[in-house]
């Protein structure tokens, strides 16, 4: 029987985990009174569901429908004038949700905030493009990679993948080597589907060696014409140490003596 | 919608054959002055750009997806291929993010070496910028001179790590090797050379060059507000008179102890940014000179001591049983960082290079997001190119200093 | 590739000059990873070049996909374009590119002038015809 592989997360897993292994967590601390972050928290008020400081940065969890309101407050009241990064994390397998984050920067006090929200699968998020223009590309990338729809975005379209691509690559259900569509994409596009047989499937195994294949790099040591017929009786002109058992130590010592 | 076939490429909202005076041209993806695989669709009215649309993704290799399928140490050489002009800055940004997650700190000698390599990479990258920018604008000889000096820097990198472009010279927790004998002396000679060349070769050729100034001045003007809003960083931000440098504001490694200036420019145009690149090279040499005595005072430890995450030095692995076992587990299974998320920004030659890592306690990162400065600078092009003339388009692409390994990832 | 054209390695002395248009070029150097999005354009560039034409695949990523064994990369440019010389290395040194150019010159000298027995056109005869007809 074939081994069962879960379909909802096809990324690589650890092949062995100790039964008694306890995963530690990065320490999280409370916001201190009187600090800059405390002022931010006061301004935010009830919009924040959860907040803590993780590795020097304030993390605030908000509801997905509040994102524009919160960003506007952060930008206009608290001076977070740059949105340096925005993307999503796929938690579909566990919670059927995406985790979205925005990384904001205040350059006057040199502080960073991460705004985090959980968005249900299939729901759309409001665009923050009117506030931060950098969201223009970042939201398009998020749409391309995860398929998260963004409301009121000026031009929501695939950015990194081609327009006619199928699937969203950074989802956990999408395999690293691509699906059927991805593996034939360039052949279908350039030559057409009927040429799949001539060109053949992709070689995804980096260690594969096929002595009969003269189109790849299989015949090491001597040159044959591209796509030449394989001949059983042909001689391999170069011999390697594994076959001829050359005593390299002896040879090199002789060479060294000569050089001296 | 257009029907896509070989002759009329699929492109929604844009019609290449038009009845009015406007013309849509396709710039790239293999344009020699597009710095890689940038495709721009420009709508022109006569010679003036009315609408610009950068189309990227022609070098997309799925690096973020690879990170989810690789252990943390395996992924490090892949970061070389992000910004392949200055690889060490990528390695460093990634290593720093993982170190913050693991809560370890590299030993002082490793920090000195890292800072030196980062600044050397900054010089390499800036020389490349000056060379290609000059080549695009039409000054061929500067290209030849700048590449001459770049080869010296490449040789220094090669002496240290053995590679010219893809260094992998920084590891998680430190650096793998100590500096070879004579490296510091060569670096000092190189610094003198760069200072001299910046002043007397590129500076003399370009700074007051009438043609150069005519082509660069008042081209690609970005206001400070726009620069912040569009997510600009690095020279693009400082060129708009915003004094923000992560090396100064959130110092990492030995930058807190070094004495250096941050050049800013209130011109907001390409010429101001070009002058800042030249100035930054001088500041980098100044930093390398300060680092040479700092390096000599340090103890010889190169990798942080943290047996849970980092393998012991090779001598210990070869002699002590427990170190060998740890090494075996770390190599076969990979390190398991604590659960949590981290975003660390560093000042790469192009701007703010940050890594966001979400760890679920597995040997594979749950999510890794690379915040590439060039990605946002490419986004800015759709605002910056509107209204300029076609001849200035190349200048503006050059001045943003984008590298496509980083834009597309 | 930029460095091999610049001052230290000086490509011009081998009679190699970079051209900005495929219509003026004899050799196409595929430097670096070819993504699936780019494949169509690379093939179109190859079709735009005039005969005789040669192709150098530069670097592991172009040869086999290299370390980028992912959904977005073409696993070897020889899937879509016939290649004459494969350069190893990631990234190859400028010397490698120069040596490849010398090897290619040697190979061109060996080929017959009428191009009839030129075996590297194999993929073109099988698959290129369709691309030209359209």
mmCIF file with all atom_site columns, C-alpha atoms in Angstrom, chain A residues 84-224:
data_model
loop_
_atom_site.group_PDB
_atom_site.id
_atom_site.type_symbol
_atom_site.label_atom_id
_atom_site.label_alt_id
_atom_site.label_comp_id
_atom_site.label_asym_id
_atom_site.label_entity_id
_atom_site.label_seq_id
_atom_site.pdbx_PDB_ins_code
_atom_site.Cartn_x
_atom_site.Cartn_y
_atom_site.Cartn_z
_atom_site.occupancy
_atom_site.B_iso_or_equiv
_atom_site.pdbx_formal_charge
_atom_site.auth_seq_id
_atom_site.auth_comp_id
_atom_site.auth_asym_id
_atom_site.auth_atom_id
_atom_site.pdbx_PDB_model_num
ATOM 1   C CA . UNK A 1 84  ? 7.649   48.138 5.044   1.00 0.00 ? 84  UNK A CA 1
ATOM 2   C CA . UNK A 1 85  ? 6.162   44.708 4.542   1.00 0.00 ? 85  UNK A CA 1
ATOM 3   C CA . UNK A 1 86  ? 2.862   42.984 4.233   1.00 0.00 ? 86  UNK A CA 1
ATOM 4   C CA . UNK A 1 87  ? 1.999   39.402 3.530   1.00 0.00 ? 87  UNK A CA 1
ATOM 5   C CA . UNK A 1 88  ? 0.148   36.376 4.797   1.00 0.00 ? 88  UNK A CA 1
ATOM 6   C CA . UNK A 1 89  ? 0.749   33.013 6.439   1.00 0.00 ? 89  UNK A CA 1
ATOM 7   C CA . UNK A 1 90  ? -1.277  29.977 5.468   1.00 0.00 ? 90  UNK A CA 1
ATOM 8   C CA . UNK A 1 91  ? -3.149  28.326 8.353   1.00 0.00 ? 91  UNK A CA 1
ATOM 9   C CA . UNK A 1 92  ? -5.806  26.707 6.196   1.00 0.00 ? 92  UNK A CA 1
ATOM 10  C CA . UNK A 1 93  ? -4.985  23.190 7.300   1.00 0.00 ? 93  UNK A CA 1
ATOM 11  C CA . UNK A 1 94  ? -5.270  24.008 10.983  1.00 0.00 ? 94  UNK A CA 1
ATOM 12  C CA . UNK A 1 95  ? -7.895  26.751 11.303  1.00 0.00 ? 95  UNK A CA 1
ATOM 13  C CA . UNK A 1 96  ? -9.138  27.371 7.750   1.00 0.00 ? 96  UNK A CA 1
ATOM 14  C CA . UNK A 1 97  ? -7.761  30.898 8.130   1.00 0.00 ? 97  UNK A CA 1
ATOM 15  C CA . UNK A 1 98  ? -4.992  33.074 6.828   1.00 0.00 ? 98  UNK A CA 1
ATOM 16  C CA . UNK A 1 99  ? -2.852  35.123 9.129   1.00 0.00 ? 99  UNK A CA 1
ATOM 17  C CA . UNK A 1 100 ? -2.142  38.526 7.598   1.00 0.00 ? 100 UNK A CA 1
ATOM 18  C CA . UNK A 1 101 ? 0.543   40.823 8.890   1.00 0.00 ? 101 UNK A CA 1
ATOM 19  C CA . UNK A 1 102 ? 1.633   44.373 8.233   1.00 0.00 ? 102 UNK A CA 1
ATOM 20  C CA . UNK A 1 103 ? 5.036   45.560 9.310   1.00 0.00 ? 103 UNK A CA 1
ATOM 21  C CA . UNK A 1 104 ? 4.969   49.294 10.070  1.00 0.00 ? 104 UNK A CA 1
ATOM 22  C CA . UNK A 1 105 ? 7.866   51.606 10.750  1.00 0.00 ? 105 UNK A CA 1
ATOM 23  C CA . UNK A 1 106 ? 8.070   54.901 12.588  1.00 0.00 ? 106 UNK A CA 1
ATOM 24  C CA . UNK A 1 107 ? 11.228  56.688 11.553  1.00 0.00 ? 107 UNK A CA 1
ATOM 25  C CA . UNK A 1 108 ? 11.121  59.472 14.137  1.00 0.00 ? 108 UNK A CA 1
ATOM 26  C CA . UNK A 1 109 ? 11.348  57.162 17.161  1.00 0.00 ? 109 UNK A CA 1
ATOM 27  C CA . UNK A 1 110 ? 12.849  54.175 15.269  1.00 0.00 ? 110 UNK A CA 1
ATOM 28  C CA . UNK A 1 111 ? 10.179  51.674 16.330  1.00 0.00 ? 111 UNK A CA 1
ATOM 29  C CA . UNK A 1 112 ? 8.450   48.903 14.479  1.00 0.00 ? 112 UNK A CA 1
ATOM 30  C CA . UNK A 1 113 ? 4.977   47.494 14.916  1.00 0.00 ? 113 UNK A CA 1
ATOM 31  C CA . UNK A 1 114 ? 3.514   44.338 13.478  1.00 0.00 ? 114 UNK A CA 1
ATOM 32  C CA . UNK A 1 115 ? -0.241  44.389 12.968  1.00 0.00 ? 115 UNK A CA 1
ATOM 33  C CA . UNK A 1 116 ? -1.670  40.898 12.718  1.00 0.00 ? 116 UNK A CA 1
ATOM 34  C CA . UNK A 1 117 ? -5.150  39.698 11.839  1.00 0.00 ? 117 UNK A CA 1
ATOM 35  C CA . UNK A 1 118 ? -6.811  36.398 11.069  1.00 0.00 ? 118 UNK A CA 1
ATOM 36  C CA . UNK A 1 119 ? -8.837  36.254 7.871   1.00 0.00 ? 119 UNK A CA 1
ATOM 37  C CA . UNK A 1 120 ? -11.240 33.436 7.100   1.00 0.00 ? 120 UNK A CA 1
ATOM 38  C CA . UNK A 1 121 ? -10.702 31.448 3.916   1.00 0.00 ? 121 UNK A CA 1
ATOM 39  C CA . UNK A 1 122 ? -12.467 33.113 0.988   1.00 0.00 ? 122 UNK A CA 1
ATOM 40  C CA . UNK A 1 123 ? -13.028 36.445 2.751   1.00 0.00 ? 123 UNK A CA 1
ATOM 41  C CA . UNK A 1 124 ? -11.616 39.675 1.369   1.00 0.00 ? 124 UNK A CA 1
ATOM 42  C CA . UNK A 1 125 ? -9.555  42.316 3.130   1.00 0.00 ? 125 UNK A CA 1
ATOM 43  C CA . UNK A 1 126 ? -9.763  46.075 2.677   1.00 0.00 ? 126 UNK A CA 1
ATOM 44  C CA . UNK A 1 127 ? -6.875  47.578 0.767   1.00 0.00 ? 127 UNK A CA 1
ATOM 45  C CA . UNK A 1 128 ? -4.601  50.020 2.599   1.00 0.00 ? 128 UNK A CA 1
ATOM 46  C CA . UNK A 1 129 ? -3.294  51.380 -0.682  1.00 0.00 ? 129 UNK A CA 1
ATOM 47  C CA . UNK A 1 130 ? -4.780  54.875 -0.072  1.00 0.00 ? 130 UNK A CA 1
ATOM 48  C CA . UNK A 1 131 ? -2.628  55.127 3.073   1.00 0.00 ? 131 UNK A CA 1
ATOM 49  C CA . UNK A 1 132 ? 0.540   53.336 2.080   1.00 0.00 ? 132 UNK A CA 1
ATOM 50  C CA . UNK A 1 133 ? 1.335   53.186 -1.622  1.00 0.00 ? 133 UNK A CA 1
ATOM 51  C CA . UNK A 1 134 ? 3.775   50.337 -1.012  1.00 0.00 ? 134 UNK A CA 1
ATOM 52  C CA . UNK A 1 135 ? 0.723   48.140 -0.431  1.00 0.00 ? 135 UNK A CA 1
ATOM 53  C CA . UNK A 1 136 ? 0.037   48.378 -4.158  1.00 0.00 ? 136 UNK A CA 1
ATOM 54  C CA . UNK A 1 137 ? 2.654   45.784 -5.030  1.00 0.00 ? 137 UNK A CA 1
ATOM 55  C CA . UNK A 1 138 ? 2.594   43.971 -1.699  1.00 0.00 ? 138 UNK A CA 1
ATOM 56  C CA . UNK A 1 139 ? -1.136  43.259 -1.885  1.00 0.00 ? 139 UNK A CA 1
ATOM 57  C CA . UNK A 1 140 ? -0.834  42.101 -5.454  1.00 0.00 ? 140 UNK A CA 1
ATOM 58  C CA . UNK A 1 141 ? 1.892   39.716 -4.398  1.00 0.00 ? 141 UNK A CA 1
ATOM 59  C CA . UNK A 1 142 ? -0.282  38.452 -1.571  1.00 0.00 ? 142 UNK A CA 1
ATOM 60  C CA . UNK A 1 143 ? -3.130  37.878 -4.019  1.00 0.00 ? 143 UNK A CA 1
ATOM 61  C CA . UNK A 1 144 ? -0.802  36.103 -6.407  1.00 0.00 ? 144 UNK A CA 1
ATOM 62  C CA . UNK A 1 145 ? 0.778   33.848 -3.821  1.00 0.00 ? 145 UNK A CA 1
ATOM 63  C CA . UNK A 1 146 ? -2.250  33.044 -1.632  1.00 0.00 ? 146 UNK A CA 1
ATOM 64  C CA . UNK A 1 147 ? -5.337  34.048 -3.592  1.00 0.00 ? 147 UNK A CA 1
ATOM 65  C CA . UNK A 1 148 ? -6.464  36.468 -0.892  1.00 0.00 ? 148 UNK A CA 1
ATOM 66  C CA . UNK A 1 149 ? -8.787  39.025 -2.455  1.00 0.00 ? 149 UNK A CA 1
ATOM 67  C CA . UNK A 1 150 ? -8.310  42.687 -1.634  1.00 0.00 ? 150 UNK A CA 1
ATOM 68  C CA . UNK A 1 151 ? -11.198 45.142 -1.844  1.00 0.00 ? 151 UNK A CA 1
ATOM 69  C CA . UNK A 1 152 ? -10.715 48.546 -3.492  1.00 0.00 ? 152 UNK A CA 1
ATOM 70  C CA . UNK A 1 153 ? -7.251  47.761 -4.799  1.00 0.00 ? 153 UNK A CA 1
ATOM 71  C CA . UNK A 1 154 ? -6.541  49.820 -7.950  1.00 0.00 ? 154 UNK A CA 1
ATOM 72  C CA . UNK A 1 155 ? -5.196  46.966 -10.038 1.00 0.00 ? 155 UNK A CA 1
ATOM 73  C CA . UNK A 1 156 ? -5.455  43.557 -8.445  1.00 0.00 ? 156 UNK A CA 1
ATOM 74  C CA . UNK A 1 157 ? -3.761  41.165 -10.808 1.00 0.00 ? 157 UNK A CA 1
ATOM 75  C CA . UNK A 1 158 ? -1.093  38.501 -10.649 1.00 0.00 ? 158 UNK A CA 1
ATOM 76  C CA . UNK A 1 159 ? 2.345   40.008 -10.275 1.00 0.00 ? 159 UNK A CA 1
ATOM 77  C CA . UNK A 1 160 ? 5.043   37.356 -10.084 1.00 0.00 ? 160 UNK A CA 1
ATOM 78  C CA . UNK A 1 161 ? 3.362   34.444 -11.810 1.00 0.00 ? 161 UNK A CA 1
ATOM 79  C CA . UNK A 1 162 ? 2.037   34.681 -15.385 1.00 0.00 ? 162 UNK A CA 1
ATOM 80  C CA . UNK A 1 163 ? -1.533  35.875 -15.864 1.00 0.00 ? 163 UNK A CA 1
ATOM 81  C CA . UNK A 1 164 ? -2.775  32.495 -17.020 1.00 0.00 ? 164 UNK A CA 1
ATOM 82  C CA . UNK A 1 165 ? -1.214  30.560 -14.157 1.00 0.00 ? 165 UNK A CA 1
ATOM 83  C CA . UNK A 1 166 ? -3.334  28.110 -12.198 1.00 0.00 ? 166 UNK A CA 1
ATOM 84  C CA . UNK A 1 167 ? -3.034  27.819 -8.456  1.00 0.00 ? 167 UNK A CA 1
ATOM 85  C CA . UNK A 1 168 ? -1.472  29.964 -5.774  1.00 0.00 ? 168 UNK A CA 1
ATOM 86  C CA . UNK A 1 169 ? 2.083   28.794 -5.129  1.00 0.00 ? 169 UNK A CA 1
ATOM 87  C CA . UNK A 1 170 ? 2.598   29.644 -1.474  1.00 0.00 ? 170 UNK A CA 1
ATOM 88  C CA . UNK A 1 171 ? -0.410  27.736 -0.236  1.00 0.00 ? 171 UNK A CA 1
ATOM 89  C CA . UNK A 1 172 ? 0.568   24.721 1.808   1.00 0.00 ? 172 UNK A CA 1
ATOM 90  C CA . UNK A 1 173 ? -1.460  22.504 -0.524  1.00 0.00 ? 173 UNK A CA 1
ATOM 91  C CA . UNK A 1 174 ? 0.718   23.495 -3.476  1.00 0.00 ? 174 UNK A CA 1
ATOM 92  C CA . UNK A 1 175 ? 3.727   21.184 -3.869  1.00 0.00 ? 175 UNK A CA 1
ATOM 93  C CA . UNK A 1 176 ? 7.223   22.609 -4.202  1.00 0.00 ? 176 UNK A CA 1
ATOM 94  C CA . UNK A 1 177 ? 7.783   21.010 -7.597  1.00 0.00 ? 177 UNK A CA 1
ATOM 95  C CA . UNK A 1 178 ? 4.515   22.346 -8.952  1.00 0.00 ? 178 UNK A CA 1
ATOM 96  C CA . UNK A 1 179 ? 1.423   20.555 -10.114 1.00 0.00 ? 179 UNK A CA 1
ATOM 97  C CA . UNK A 1 180 ? 0.572   19.029 -13.482 1.00 0.00 ? 180 UNK A CA 1
ATOM 98  C CA . UNK A 1 181 ? -0.204  22.416 -15.005 1.00 0.00 ? 181 UNK A CA 1
ATOM 99  C CA . UNK A 1 182 ? 3.061   23.932 -13.827 1.00 0.00 ? 182 UNK A CA 1
ATOM 100 C CA . UNK A 1 183 ? 5.230   21.105 -15.099 1.00 0.00 ? 183 UNK A CA 1
ATOM 101 C CA . UNK A 1 184 ? 3.969   21.459 -18.686 1.00 0.00 ? 184 UNK A CA 1
ATOM 102 C CA . UNK A 1 185 ? 3.439   25.198 -18.665 1.00 0.00 ? 185 UNK A CA 1
ATOM 103 C CA . UNK A 1 186 ? 6.299   26.269 -20.933 1.00 0.00 ? 186 UNK A CA 1
ATOM 104 C CA . UNK A 1 187 ? 5.835   23.360 -23.355 1.00 0.00 ? 187 UNK A CA 1
ATOM 105 C CA . UNK A 1 188 ? 2.107   24.030 -23.745 1.00 0.00 ? 188 UNK A CA 1
ATOM 106 C CA . UNK A 1 189 ? 2.712   27.712 -24.146 1.00 0.00 ? 189 UNK A CA 1
ATOM 107 C CA . UNK A 1 190 ? 5.483   27.554 -26.745 1.00 0.00 ? 190 UNK A CA 1
ATOM 108 C CA . UNK A 1 191 ? 4.926   24.380 -28.730 1.00 0.00 ? 191 UNK A CA 1
ATOM 109 C CA . UNK A 1 192 ? 1.453   23.202 -27.799 1.00 0.00 ? 192 UNK A CA 1
ATOM 110 C CA . UNK A 1 193 ? 0.091   20.216 -25.917 1.00 0.00 ? 193 UNK A CA 1
ATOM 111 C CA . UNK A 1 194 ? 0.795   17.727 -28.710 1.00 0.00 ? 194 UNK A CA 1
ATOM 112 C CA . UNK A 1 195 ? 4.546   18.241 -28.256 1.00 0.00 ? 195 UNK A CA 1
ATOM 113 C CA . UNK A 1 196 ? 4.540   16.969 -24.687 1.00 0.00 ? 196 UNK A CA 1
ATOM 114 C CA . UNK A 1 197 ? 5.525   13.492 -25.860 1.00 0.00 ? 197 UNK A CA 1
ATOM 115 C CA . UNK A 1 198 ? 8.495   14.698 -27.878 1.00 0.00 ? 198 UNK A CA 1
ATOM 116 C CA . UNK A 1 199 ? 9.966   16.848 -25.169 1.00 0.00 ? 199 UNK A CA 1
ATOM 117 C CA . UNK A 1 200 ? 9.173   14.497 -22.337 1.00 0.00 ? 200 UNK A CA 1
ATOM 118 C CA . UNK A 1 201 ? 8.555   15.099 -18.656 1.00 0.00 ? 201 UNK A CA 1
ATOM 119 C CA . UNK A 1 202 ? 10.758  17.233 -16.467 1.00 0.00 ? 202 UNK A CA 1
ATOM 120 C CA . UNK A 1 203 ? 13.545  15.584 -14.580 1.00 0.00 ? 203 UNK A CA 1
ATOM 121 C CA . UNK A 1 204 ? 13.026  16.552 -10.966 1.00 0.00 ? 204 UNK A CA 1
ATOM 122 C CA . UNK A 1 205 ? 15.581  14.134 -9.582  1.00 0.00 ? 205 UNK A CA 1
ATOM 123 C CA . UNK A 1 206 ? 18.987  15.828 -9.415  1.00 0.00 ? 206 UNK A CA 1
ATOM 124 C CA . UNK A 1 207 ? 20.793  12.519 -8.943  1.00 0.00 ? 207 UNK A CA 1
ATOM 125 C CA . UNK A 1 208 ? 19.339  10.757 -11.972 1.00 0.00 ? 208 UNK A CA 1
ATOM 126 C CA . UNK A 1 209 ? 21.794  9.204  -14.412 1.00 0.00 ? 209 UNK A CA 1
ATOM 127 C CA . UNK A 1 210 ? 20.607  7.403  -17.521 1.00 0.00 ? 210 UNK A CA 1
ATOM 128 C CA . UNK A 1 211 ? 23.336  5.992  -19.735 1.00 0.00 ? 211 UNK A CA 1
ATOM 129 C CA . UNK A 1 212 ? 20.996  5.692  -22.712 1.00 0.00 ? 212 UNK A CA 1
ATOM 130 C CA . UNK A 1 213 ? 19.959  9.316  -22.588 1.00 0.00 ? 213 UNK A CA 1
ATOM 131 C CA . UNK A 1 214 ? 22.134  11.453 -24.809 1.00 0.00 ? 214 UNK A CA 1
ATOM 132 C CA . UNK A 1 215 ? 20.159  14.645 -24.440 1.00 0.00 ? 215 UNK A CA 1
ATOM 133 C CA . UNK A 1 216 ? 21.157  15.354 -20.866 1.00 0.00 ? 216 UNK A CA 1
ATOM 134 C CA . UNK A 1 217 ? 24.506  15.122 -19.115 1.00 0.00 ? 217 UNK A CA 1
ATOM 135 C CA . UNK A 1 218 ? 24.599  11.404 -18.698 1.00 0.00 ? 218 UNK A CA 1
ATOM 136 C CA . UNK A 1 219 ? 27.719  10.420 -20.600 1.00 0.00 ? 219 UNK A CA 1
ATOM 137 C CA . UNK A 1 220 ? 30.389  11.877 -18.463 1.00 0.00 ? 220 UNK A CA 1
ATOM 138 C CA . UNK A 1 221 ? 33.906  11.941 -19.826 1.00 0.00 ? 221 UNK A CA 1
ATOM 139 C CA . UNK A 1 222 ? 33.325  11.891 -23.567 1.00 0.00 ? 222 UNK A CA 1
ATOM 140 C CA . UNK A 1 223 ? 31.278  13.785 -26.058 1.00 0.00 ? 223 UNK A CA 1
ATOM 141 C CA . UNK A 1 224 ? 28.552  12.281 -28.183 1.00 0.00 ? 224 UNK A CA 1
#
